Protein backbone atom coordinates (compact mmCIF):
# COMPACT_ATOMS: atom_id res chain seq x y z
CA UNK A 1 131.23 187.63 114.53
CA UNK A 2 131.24 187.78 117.95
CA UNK A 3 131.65 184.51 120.65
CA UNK A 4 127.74 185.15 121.81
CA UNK A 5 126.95 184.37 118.34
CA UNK A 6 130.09 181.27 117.42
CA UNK A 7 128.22 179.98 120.80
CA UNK A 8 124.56 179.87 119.60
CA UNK A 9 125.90 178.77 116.54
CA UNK A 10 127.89 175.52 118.16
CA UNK A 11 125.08 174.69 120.20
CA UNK A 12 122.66 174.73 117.20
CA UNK A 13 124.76 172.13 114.95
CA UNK A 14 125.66 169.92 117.81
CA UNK A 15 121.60 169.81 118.87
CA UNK A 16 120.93 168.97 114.95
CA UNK A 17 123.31 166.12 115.09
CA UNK A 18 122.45 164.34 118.03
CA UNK A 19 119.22 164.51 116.78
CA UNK A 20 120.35 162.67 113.48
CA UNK A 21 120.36 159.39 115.20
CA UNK A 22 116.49 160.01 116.65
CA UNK A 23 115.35 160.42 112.84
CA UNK A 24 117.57 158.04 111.66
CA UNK A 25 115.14 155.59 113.66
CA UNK A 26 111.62 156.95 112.93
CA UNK A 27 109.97 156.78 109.61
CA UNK A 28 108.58 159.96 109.77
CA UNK A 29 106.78 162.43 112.03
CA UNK A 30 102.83 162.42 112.40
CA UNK A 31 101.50 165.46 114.65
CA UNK A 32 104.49 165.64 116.31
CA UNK A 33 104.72 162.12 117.01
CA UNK A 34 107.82 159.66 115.91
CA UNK A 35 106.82 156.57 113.47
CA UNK A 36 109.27 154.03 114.23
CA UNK A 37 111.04 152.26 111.47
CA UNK A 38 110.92 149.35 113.41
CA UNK A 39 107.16 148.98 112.03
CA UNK A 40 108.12 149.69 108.88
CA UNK A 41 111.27 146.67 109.17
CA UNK A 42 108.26 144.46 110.81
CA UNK A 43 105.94 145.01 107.97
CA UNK A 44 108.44 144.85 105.25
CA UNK A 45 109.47 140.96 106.98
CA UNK A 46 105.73 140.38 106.71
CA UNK A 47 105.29 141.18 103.06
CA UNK A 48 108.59 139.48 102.38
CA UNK A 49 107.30 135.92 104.46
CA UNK A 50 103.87 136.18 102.98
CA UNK A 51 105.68 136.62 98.76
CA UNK A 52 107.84 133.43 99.75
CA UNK A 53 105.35 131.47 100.64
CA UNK A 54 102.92 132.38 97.32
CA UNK A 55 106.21 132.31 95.16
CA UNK A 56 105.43 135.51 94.03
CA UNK A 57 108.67 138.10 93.63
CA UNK A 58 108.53 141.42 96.04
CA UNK A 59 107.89 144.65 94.07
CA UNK A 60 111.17 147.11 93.93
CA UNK A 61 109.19 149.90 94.99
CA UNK A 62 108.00 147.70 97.77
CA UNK A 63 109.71 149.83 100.82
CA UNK A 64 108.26 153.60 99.62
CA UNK A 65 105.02 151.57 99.36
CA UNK A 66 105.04 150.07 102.95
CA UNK A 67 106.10 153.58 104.37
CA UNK A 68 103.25 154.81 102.87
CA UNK A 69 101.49 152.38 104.67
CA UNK A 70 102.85 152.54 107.99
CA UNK A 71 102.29 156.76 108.22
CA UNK A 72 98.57 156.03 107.28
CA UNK A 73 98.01 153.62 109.77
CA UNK A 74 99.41 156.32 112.07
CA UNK A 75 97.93 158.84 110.82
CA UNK A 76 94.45 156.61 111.32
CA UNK A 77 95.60 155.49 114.97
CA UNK A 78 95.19 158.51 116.43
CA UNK A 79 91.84 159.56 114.81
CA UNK A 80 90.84 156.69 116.70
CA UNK A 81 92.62 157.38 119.68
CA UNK A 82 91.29 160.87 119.27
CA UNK A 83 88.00 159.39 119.80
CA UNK A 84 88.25 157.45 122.94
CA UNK A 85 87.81 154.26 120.85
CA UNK A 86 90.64 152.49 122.94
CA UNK A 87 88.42 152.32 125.85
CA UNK A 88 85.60 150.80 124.65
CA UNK A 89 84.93 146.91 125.50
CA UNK A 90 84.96 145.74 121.96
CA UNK A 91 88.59 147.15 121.16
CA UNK A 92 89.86 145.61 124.09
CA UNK A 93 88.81 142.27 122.98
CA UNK A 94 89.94 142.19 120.14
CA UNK A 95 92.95 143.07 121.23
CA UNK A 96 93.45 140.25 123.46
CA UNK A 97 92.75 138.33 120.84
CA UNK A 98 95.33 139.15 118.60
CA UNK A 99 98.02 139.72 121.41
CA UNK A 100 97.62 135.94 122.05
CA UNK A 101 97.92 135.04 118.40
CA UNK A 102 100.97 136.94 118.07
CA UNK A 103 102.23 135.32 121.59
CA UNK A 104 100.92 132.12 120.00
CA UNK A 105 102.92 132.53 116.53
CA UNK A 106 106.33 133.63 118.33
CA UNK A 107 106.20 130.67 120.89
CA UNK A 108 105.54 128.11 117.35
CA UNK A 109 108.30 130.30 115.98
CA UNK A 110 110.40 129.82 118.80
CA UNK A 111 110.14 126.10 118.78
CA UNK A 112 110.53 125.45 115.13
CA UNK A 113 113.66 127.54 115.27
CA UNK A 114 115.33 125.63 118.01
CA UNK A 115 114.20 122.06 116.83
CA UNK A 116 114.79 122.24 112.74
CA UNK A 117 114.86 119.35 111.23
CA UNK A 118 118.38 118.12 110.11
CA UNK A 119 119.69 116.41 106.75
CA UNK A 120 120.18 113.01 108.30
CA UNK A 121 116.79 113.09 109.74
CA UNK A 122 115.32 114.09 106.23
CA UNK A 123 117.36 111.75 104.80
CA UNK A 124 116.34 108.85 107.16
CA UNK A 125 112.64 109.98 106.16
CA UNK A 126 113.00 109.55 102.01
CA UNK A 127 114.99 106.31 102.61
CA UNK A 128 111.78 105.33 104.31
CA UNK A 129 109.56 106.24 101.80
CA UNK A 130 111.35 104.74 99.37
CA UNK A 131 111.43 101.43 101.17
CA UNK A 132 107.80 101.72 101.75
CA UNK A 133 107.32 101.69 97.85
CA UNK A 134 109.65 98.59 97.17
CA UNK A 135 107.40 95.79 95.97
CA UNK A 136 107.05 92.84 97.98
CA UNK A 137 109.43 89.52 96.56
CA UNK A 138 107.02 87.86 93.87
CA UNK A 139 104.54 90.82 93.12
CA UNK A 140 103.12 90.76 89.84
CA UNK A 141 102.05 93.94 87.75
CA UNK A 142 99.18 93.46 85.04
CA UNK A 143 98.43 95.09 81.85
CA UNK A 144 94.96 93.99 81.53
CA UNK A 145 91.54 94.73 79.37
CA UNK A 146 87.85 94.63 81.13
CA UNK A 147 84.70 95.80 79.52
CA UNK A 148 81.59 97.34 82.12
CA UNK A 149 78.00 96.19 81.83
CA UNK A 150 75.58 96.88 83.40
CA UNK A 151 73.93 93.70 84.13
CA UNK A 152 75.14 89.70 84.00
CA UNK A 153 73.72 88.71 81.25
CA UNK A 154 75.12 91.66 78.90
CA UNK A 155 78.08 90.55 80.28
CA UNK A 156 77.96 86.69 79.65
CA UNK A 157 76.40 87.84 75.75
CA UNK A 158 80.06 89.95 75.38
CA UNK A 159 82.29 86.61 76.72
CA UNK A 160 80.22 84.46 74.35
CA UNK A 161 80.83 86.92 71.33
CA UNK A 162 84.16 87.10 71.73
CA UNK A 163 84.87 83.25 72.36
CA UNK A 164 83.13 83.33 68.24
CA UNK A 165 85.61 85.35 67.36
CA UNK A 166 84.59 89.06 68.05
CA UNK A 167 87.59 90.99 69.12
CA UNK A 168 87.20 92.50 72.74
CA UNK A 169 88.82 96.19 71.81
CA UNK A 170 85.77 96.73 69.47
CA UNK A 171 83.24 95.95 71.80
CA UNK A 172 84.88 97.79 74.71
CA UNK A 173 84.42 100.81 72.58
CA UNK A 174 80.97 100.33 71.88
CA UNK A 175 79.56 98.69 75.35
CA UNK A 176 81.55 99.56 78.23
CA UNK A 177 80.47 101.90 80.72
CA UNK A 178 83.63 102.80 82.12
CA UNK A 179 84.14 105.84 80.17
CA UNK A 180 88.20 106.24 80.88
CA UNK A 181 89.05 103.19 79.61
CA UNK A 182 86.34 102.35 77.27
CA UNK A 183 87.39 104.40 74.39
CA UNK A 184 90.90 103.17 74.64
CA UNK A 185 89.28 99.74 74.07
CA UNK A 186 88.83 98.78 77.56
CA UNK A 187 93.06 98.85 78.25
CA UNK A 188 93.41 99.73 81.86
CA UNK A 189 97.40 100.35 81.44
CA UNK A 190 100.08 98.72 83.78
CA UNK A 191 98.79 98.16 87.61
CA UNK A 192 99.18 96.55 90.57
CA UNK A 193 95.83 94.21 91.27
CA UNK A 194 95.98 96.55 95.03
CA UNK A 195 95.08 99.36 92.91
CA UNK A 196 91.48 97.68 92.05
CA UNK A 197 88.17 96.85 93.91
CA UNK A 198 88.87 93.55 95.70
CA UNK A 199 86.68 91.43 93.48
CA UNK A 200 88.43 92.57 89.95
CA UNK A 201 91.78 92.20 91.86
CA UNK A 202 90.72 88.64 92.87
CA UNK A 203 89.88 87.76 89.35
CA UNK A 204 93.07 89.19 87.59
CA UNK A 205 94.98 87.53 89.71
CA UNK A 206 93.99 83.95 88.04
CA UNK A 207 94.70 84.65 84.91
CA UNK A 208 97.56 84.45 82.67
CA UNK A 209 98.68 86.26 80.13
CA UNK A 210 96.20 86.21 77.03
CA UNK A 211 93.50 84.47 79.37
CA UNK A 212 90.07 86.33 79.72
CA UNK A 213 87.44 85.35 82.75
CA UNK A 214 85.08 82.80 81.03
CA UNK A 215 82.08 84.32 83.74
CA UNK A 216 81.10 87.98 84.25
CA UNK A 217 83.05 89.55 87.53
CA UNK A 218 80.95 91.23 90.37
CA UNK A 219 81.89 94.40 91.67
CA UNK A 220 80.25 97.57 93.14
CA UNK A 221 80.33 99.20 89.55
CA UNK A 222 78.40 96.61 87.42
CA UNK A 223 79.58 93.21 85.50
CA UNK A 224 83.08 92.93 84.13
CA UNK A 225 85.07 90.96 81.59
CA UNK A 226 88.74 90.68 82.11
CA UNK A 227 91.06 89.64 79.38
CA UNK A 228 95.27 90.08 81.06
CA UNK A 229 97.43 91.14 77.55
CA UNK A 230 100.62 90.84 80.21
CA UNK A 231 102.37 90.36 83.29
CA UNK A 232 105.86 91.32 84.79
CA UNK A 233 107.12 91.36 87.92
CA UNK A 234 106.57 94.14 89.94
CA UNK A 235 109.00 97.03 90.33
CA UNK A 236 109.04 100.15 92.31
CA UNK A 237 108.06 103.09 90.91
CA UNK A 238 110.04 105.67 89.70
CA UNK A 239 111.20 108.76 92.42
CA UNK A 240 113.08 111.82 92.47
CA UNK A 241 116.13 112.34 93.85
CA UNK A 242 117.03 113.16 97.72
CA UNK A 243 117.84 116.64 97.18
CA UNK A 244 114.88 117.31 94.56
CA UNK A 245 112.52 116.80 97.32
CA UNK A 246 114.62 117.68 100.18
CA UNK A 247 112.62 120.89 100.70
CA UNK A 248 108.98 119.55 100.82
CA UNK A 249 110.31 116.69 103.21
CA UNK A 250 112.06 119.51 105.43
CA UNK A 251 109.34 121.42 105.49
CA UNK A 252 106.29 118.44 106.02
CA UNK A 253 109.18 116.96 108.98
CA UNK A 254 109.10 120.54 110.89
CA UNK A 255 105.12 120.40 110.63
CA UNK A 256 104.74 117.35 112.11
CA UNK A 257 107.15 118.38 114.73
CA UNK A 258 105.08 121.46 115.32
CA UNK A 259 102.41 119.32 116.12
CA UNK A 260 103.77 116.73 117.91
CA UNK A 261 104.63 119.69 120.02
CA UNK A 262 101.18 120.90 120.40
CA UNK A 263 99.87 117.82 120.90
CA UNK A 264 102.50 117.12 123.96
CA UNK A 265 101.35 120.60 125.70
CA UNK A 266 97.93 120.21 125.34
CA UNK A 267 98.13 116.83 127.12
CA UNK A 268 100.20 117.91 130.38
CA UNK A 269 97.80 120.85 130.73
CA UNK A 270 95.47 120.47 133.58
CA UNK A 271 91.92 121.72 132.43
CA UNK A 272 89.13 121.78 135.13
């Protein structure tokens, strides 16, 4: 072997691996023109983001499906640049239009990565809640009974029966028209009287335990008689745990943040 050849040879390897680190970074090669893999990495973070937020697991064959992807879209790029389609008025529209929503979506990005929402802050928020749903000192909770007519008389008829001796469960099933609670003989469970239409609230508030209304109640659903089968003192209700709903308080505190923040630019811009 001669040197003319030992040189060629050199040159040839040393060109093939500088060029290692050139491929290393493209995807592949469309007519002679590189696909970086820095689509391919931007894509993949899409499909990633968008499987997170569905709670749906990525396919394992996800990244030979995506480079599929990104060497068609290439490969479909320039057909269209092929055909001048970059100049017309329409493309370039549309293109400002999704420049500024990816502008848009990196400056929200931007923000909600350099104002996150900390533990005592999310803390500070469920201690709130939780405060919020503390009854007030004396607050009563009723397990009561009502039966729905239609009209006042039906409804005095049903108190008069039942002050014979009917018993009001049977006639709930029979004549009330509030079909939830009708078939369970008119019981309307364990409630606060905030939870009902002001005039029911009103009435069930008089009562005692075992007492029934001796008229017909008004409200915007018809004529009701009340019996109350209990009362207890109110109690709060029952909540999960800090850290069980840690996530959905992180995540509803950065989203109001988000738009506290939009709400603050939009205000100290001057539109003429």
């Amino acid at each position: 072997m001669n040197k003319s050849l030992l040189a060629t040879t050199a040159t040839a390897l040393l060109a093939g691996a500088l060029a290692l680190p050139a491929l290393a970074q493209n995807v592949a090669i469309v007519n002679g023109k590189p696909v970086p893999k820095a689509r391919l990495d931007a894509l993949a973070t899409q499909i990633k983001a968008q499987a997170a937020r569905a709670g749906q697991p990525v396919p394992p064959d996800v990244e030979k499906q995506l480079r599929e992807e990104v060497i068609a879209r290439e490969i479909f790029m320039q057909e269209a640049q092929r055909r001048g389609l970059e100049a017309s008025p329409d493309f370039r529209a549309k293109m400002d239009l999704a420049r500024q929503s990816v502008l848009i979506n990196e400056l929200f990005a931007d923000f909600q990565a350099k104002n996150t929402v900390t533990d005592a802050e999310a803390k500070a928020e469920y201690d709130r809640v939780v405060g919020s749903q503390a009854p007030q000192a004396g607050a009563k909770e009723f397990k009561a009974r009502h039966i729905l007519v239609e009209k006042e008389d039906e409804a005095k008829a049903i108190i008069a029966q039942i002050k014979k001796g009917a018993k009001f469960d049977d006639i709930a099933k029979k004549q009330s028209k509030d079909p939830g609670s009708g078939a369970q003989g008119g019981d309307l469970g364990w409630a606060n009287p905030q939870g009902y239409v002001p005039e029911f609230a009103d009435a069930l508030k008089k009562l005692d335990k075992g007492q029934m209304t001796d008229a017909p109640v008004k409200s915007q659903f018809g004529w009701h008689v009340i019996r109350v089968d209990d009362v207890r003192e109110a109690k709060a209700p029952d909540l999960p745990p800090f850290e069980q709903v840690k996530p959905q308080i992180v995540q509803q505190m950065q989203q109001q943040k988000l738009v506290k923040y939009q709400e603050d630019l939009r205000a100290k811009a001057k539109v003429e």
